Short mmCIF file of C-alpha atoms in Angstrom, two decimals:
data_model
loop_
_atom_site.label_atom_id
_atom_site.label_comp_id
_atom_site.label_asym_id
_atom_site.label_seq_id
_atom_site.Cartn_x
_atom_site.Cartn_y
_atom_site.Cartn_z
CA UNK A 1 -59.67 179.29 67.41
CA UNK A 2 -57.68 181.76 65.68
CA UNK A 3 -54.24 180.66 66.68
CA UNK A 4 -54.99 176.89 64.93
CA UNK A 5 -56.57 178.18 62.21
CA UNK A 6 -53.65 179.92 60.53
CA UNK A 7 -51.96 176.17 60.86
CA UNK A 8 -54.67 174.90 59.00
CA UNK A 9 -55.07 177.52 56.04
CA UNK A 10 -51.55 177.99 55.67
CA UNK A 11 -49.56 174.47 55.69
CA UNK A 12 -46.61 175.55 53.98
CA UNK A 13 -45.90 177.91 56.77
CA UNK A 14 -46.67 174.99 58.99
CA UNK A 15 -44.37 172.50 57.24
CA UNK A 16 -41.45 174.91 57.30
CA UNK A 17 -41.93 175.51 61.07
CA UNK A 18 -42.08 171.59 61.61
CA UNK A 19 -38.92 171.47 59.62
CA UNK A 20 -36.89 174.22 61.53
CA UNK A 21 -37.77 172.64 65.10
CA UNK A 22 -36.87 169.39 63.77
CA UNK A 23 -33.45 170.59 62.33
CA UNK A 24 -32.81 172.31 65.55
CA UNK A 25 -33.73 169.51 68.11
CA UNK A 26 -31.18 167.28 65.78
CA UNK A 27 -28.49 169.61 65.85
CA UNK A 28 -28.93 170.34 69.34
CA UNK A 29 -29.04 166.71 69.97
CA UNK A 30 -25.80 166.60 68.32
CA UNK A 31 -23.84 169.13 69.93
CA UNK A 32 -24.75 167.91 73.76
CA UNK A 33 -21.92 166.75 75.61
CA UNK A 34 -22.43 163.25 76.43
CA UNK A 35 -19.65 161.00 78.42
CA UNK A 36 -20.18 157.10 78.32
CA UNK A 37 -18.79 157.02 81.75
CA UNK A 38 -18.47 159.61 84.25
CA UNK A 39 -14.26 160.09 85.28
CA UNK A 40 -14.54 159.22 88.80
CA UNK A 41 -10.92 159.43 90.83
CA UNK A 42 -11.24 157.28 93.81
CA UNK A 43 -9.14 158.18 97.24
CA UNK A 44 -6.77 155.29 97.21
CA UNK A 45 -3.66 154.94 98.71
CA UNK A 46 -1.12 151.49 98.26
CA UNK A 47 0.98 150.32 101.37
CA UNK A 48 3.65 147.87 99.70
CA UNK A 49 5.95 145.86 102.48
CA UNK A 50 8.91 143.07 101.75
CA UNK A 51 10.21 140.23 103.58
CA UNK A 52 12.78 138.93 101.10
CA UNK A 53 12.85 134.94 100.97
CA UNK A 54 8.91 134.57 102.36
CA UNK A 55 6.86 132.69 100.97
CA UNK A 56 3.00 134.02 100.44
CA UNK A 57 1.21 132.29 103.48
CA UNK A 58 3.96 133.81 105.75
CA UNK A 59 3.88 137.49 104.05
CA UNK A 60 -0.08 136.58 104.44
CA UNK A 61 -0.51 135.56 108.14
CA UNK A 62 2.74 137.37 110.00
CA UNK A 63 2.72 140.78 107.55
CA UNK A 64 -0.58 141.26 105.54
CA UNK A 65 -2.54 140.48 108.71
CA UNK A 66 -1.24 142.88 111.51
CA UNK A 67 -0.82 145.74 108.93
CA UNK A 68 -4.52 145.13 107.82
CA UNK A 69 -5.68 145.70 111.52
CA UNK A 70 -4.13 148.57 112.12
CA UNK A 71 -5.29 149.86 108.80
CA UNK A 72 -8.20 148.99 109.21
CA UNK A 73 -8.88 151.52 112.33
CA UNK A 74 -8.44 154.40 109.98
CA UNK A 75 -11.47 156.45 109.38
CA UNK A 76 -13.12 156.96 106.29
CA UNK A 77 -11.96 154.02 105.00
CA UNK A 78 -14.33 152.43 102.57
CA UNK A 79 -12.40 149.19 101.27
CA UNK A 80 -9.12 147.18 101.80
CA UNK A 81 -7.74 144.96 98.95
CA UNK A 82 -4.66 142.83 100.04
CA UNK A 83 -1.89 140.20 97.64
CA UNK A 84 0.91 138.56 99.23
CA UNK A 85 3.27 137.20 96.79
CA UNK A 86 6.85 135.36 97.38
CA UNK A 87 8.33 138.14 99.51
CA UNK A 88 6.08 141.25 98.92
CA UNK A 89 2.70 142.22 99.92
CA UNK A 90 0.05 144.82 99.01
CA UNK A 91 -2.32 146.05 100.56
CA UNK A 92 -4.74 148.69 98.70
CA UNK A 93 -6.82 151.02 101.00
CA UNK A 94 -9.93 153.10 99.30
CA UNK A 95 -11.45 156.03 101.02
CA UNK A 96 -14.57 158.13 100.99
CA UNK A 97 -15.47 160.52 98.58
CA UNK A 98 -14.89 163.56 100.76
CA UNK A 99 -11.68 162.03 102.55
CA UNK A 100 -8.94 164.22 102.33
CA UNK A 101 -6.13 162.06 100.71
CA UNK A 102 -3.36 164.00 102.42
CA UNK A 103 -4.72 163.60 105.80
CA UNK A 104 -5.61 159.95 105.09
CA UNK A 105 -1.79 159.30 104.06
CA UNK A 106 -0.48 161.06 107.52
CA UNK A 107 -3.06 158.57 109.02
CA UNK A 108 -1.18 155.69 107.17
CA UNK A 109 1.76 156.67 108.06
CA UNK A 110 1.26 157.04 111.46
CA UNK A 111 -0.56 153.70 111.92
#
């Protein structure tokens, strides 16, 4: 009973206390790092090919296509994005986290 009753008989004490919490909880507040968003690099690798005077539906069916199968057998691989324009195509691979990029381009390469 002690404890609360030097709250009670001494409230300018109290007040002042209140006050210094309050001005440190703001300026803590204040000072914590805070991102919007966190940076997040994703393991992504681009395979571009050309067939100069194709149109898209042929870059599409006789390029795109076989290169996205083979691609697609490489492990850890957690999305494939592909555009065929007149003569070009591009085909966007995203791995897993804990992928090693540089093992997942010799596996690229190789396929």
């Amino acid at each position: 009973m002690k404890f609360f009753a030097l709250f009670i008989y001494r409230p300018v004490a109290t007040i002042l206390i209140s006050l210094a919490i309050t001005l440190c909880g703001v300026l803590g507040f204040r000072l914590l790092p805070v991102a919007p968003l966190p940076q997040v690099d994703f393991p992504v690798i681009m395979v571009s090919a050309s067939l100069p005077g194709a149109s898209p539906e042929t870059m599409a069916s006789s390029v795109a296509t076989p290169l996205e199968r083979s691609l697609g057998r490489i492990a850890g691989v957690n999305e494939m994005t592909s555009s065929s324009s007149l003569g070009s195509t591009r085909i966007i691979l995203e791995f897993n986290f804990n992928r090693d990029i540089n093992g997942a381009a010799r596996d690229v390469q190789a396929a």
